[in-house]
Short mmCIF file of C-alpha atoms in Angstrom, two decimals:
data_model
loop_
_atom_site.label_atom_id
_atom_site.label_comp_id
_atom_site.label_asym_id
_atom_site.label_seq_id
_atom_site.Cartn_x
_atom_site.Cartn_y
_atom_site.Cartn_z
CA MET A 1 -2.10 -13.15 -6.27
CA ASN A 2 -4.31 -12.20 -3.58
CA THR A 3 -6.36 -8.72 -2.73
CA ALA A 4 -5.60 -7.64 1.14
CA VAL A 5 -7.45 -4.05 2.64
CA ILE A 6 -5.53 -2.22 4.98
CA THR A 7 -7.17 0.58 6.62
CA GLY A 8 -4.74 3.12 7.83
CA SER A 9 -1.69 2.22 5.52
CA SER A 10 -0.44 5.18 4.95
CA SER A 11 2.13 5.01 8.32
CA GLY A 12 2.75 2.83 11.16
CA ILE A 13 1.36 -1.00 11.42
CA GLY A 14 -0.49 -0.67 8.67
CA PHE A 15 2.32 0.57 6.34
CA ALA A 16 4.37 -2.04 7.23
CA THR A 17 1.38 -4.33 6.76
CA ALA A 18 1.44 -3.39 3.75
CA LYS A 19 4.91 -3.85 2.22
CA GLY A 20 5.30 -7.21 3.13
CA LEU A 21 1.73 -8.28 1.61
CA LEU A 22 3.11 -6.68 -1.59
CA SER A 23 6.58 -7.71 -0.98
CA GLN A 24 5.10 -11.28 -1.43
CA SER A 25 3.17 -10.84 -4.80
CA ASN A 26 0.24 -9.48 -3.43
CA ARG A 27 -2.14 -6.67 -4.66
CA ILE A 28 -3.87 -4.09 -2.09
CA VAL A 29 -6.08 -1.40 -1.59
CA MET A 30 -5.26 1.27 0.98
CA ILE A 31 -7.32 3.18 2.59
CA CYS A 32 -6.69 6.65 4.55
CA ARG A 33 -7.90 9.38 5.61
CA GLU A 34 -5.30 11.71 4.85
CA GLY A 35 -4.75 12.71 0.06
CA ALA A 36 -1.91 13.71 0.01
CA LYS A 37 0.14 11.64 3.23
CA SER A 38 -2.04 8.07 1.52
CA ARG A 39 -0.29 9.58 -2.07
CA SER A 40 2.38 10.21 -0.32
CA ALA A 41 3.21 5.99 1.39
CA GLN A 42 1.82 4.73 -2.11
CA GLU A 43 5.03 6.31 -4.27
CA LEU A 44 7.15 4.60 -1.46
CA LEU A 45 5.58 1.84 -1.04
CA ILE A 46 5.41 1.17 -5.36
CA GLU A 47 9.34 2.30 -5.09
CA SER A 48 10.68 0.40 -1.69
CA THR A 49 8.52 -2.97 -2.82
CA GLY A 50 8.87 -2.98 -7.26
CA CYS A 51 5.35 -3.70 -7.62
CA SER A 52 3.39 -2.27 -10.07
CA LYS A 53 1.22 0.96 -9.95
CA GLU A 54 -1.60 -1.59 -10.56
CA SER A 55 -0.78 -3.79 -7.51
CA VAL A 56 -1.48 -1.14 -5.00
CA ASP A 57 -4.43 1.37 -4.82
CA LEU A 58 -5.67 3.95 -2.73
CA ILE A 59 -9.20 4.95 -1.68
#
């Protein structure tokens, strides 16, 4: 399992990149500015990919 650090991962290309990497069993670290939007994106990524909560860190 690789770890990827993704900026702007709460929407757009960053979100799509995060989703794609999680679908390939990678671990990601999300770096985002907006707290509530970031947590919502984190939950959506976990639900839509079926990955564990430990696979998605939020900074």
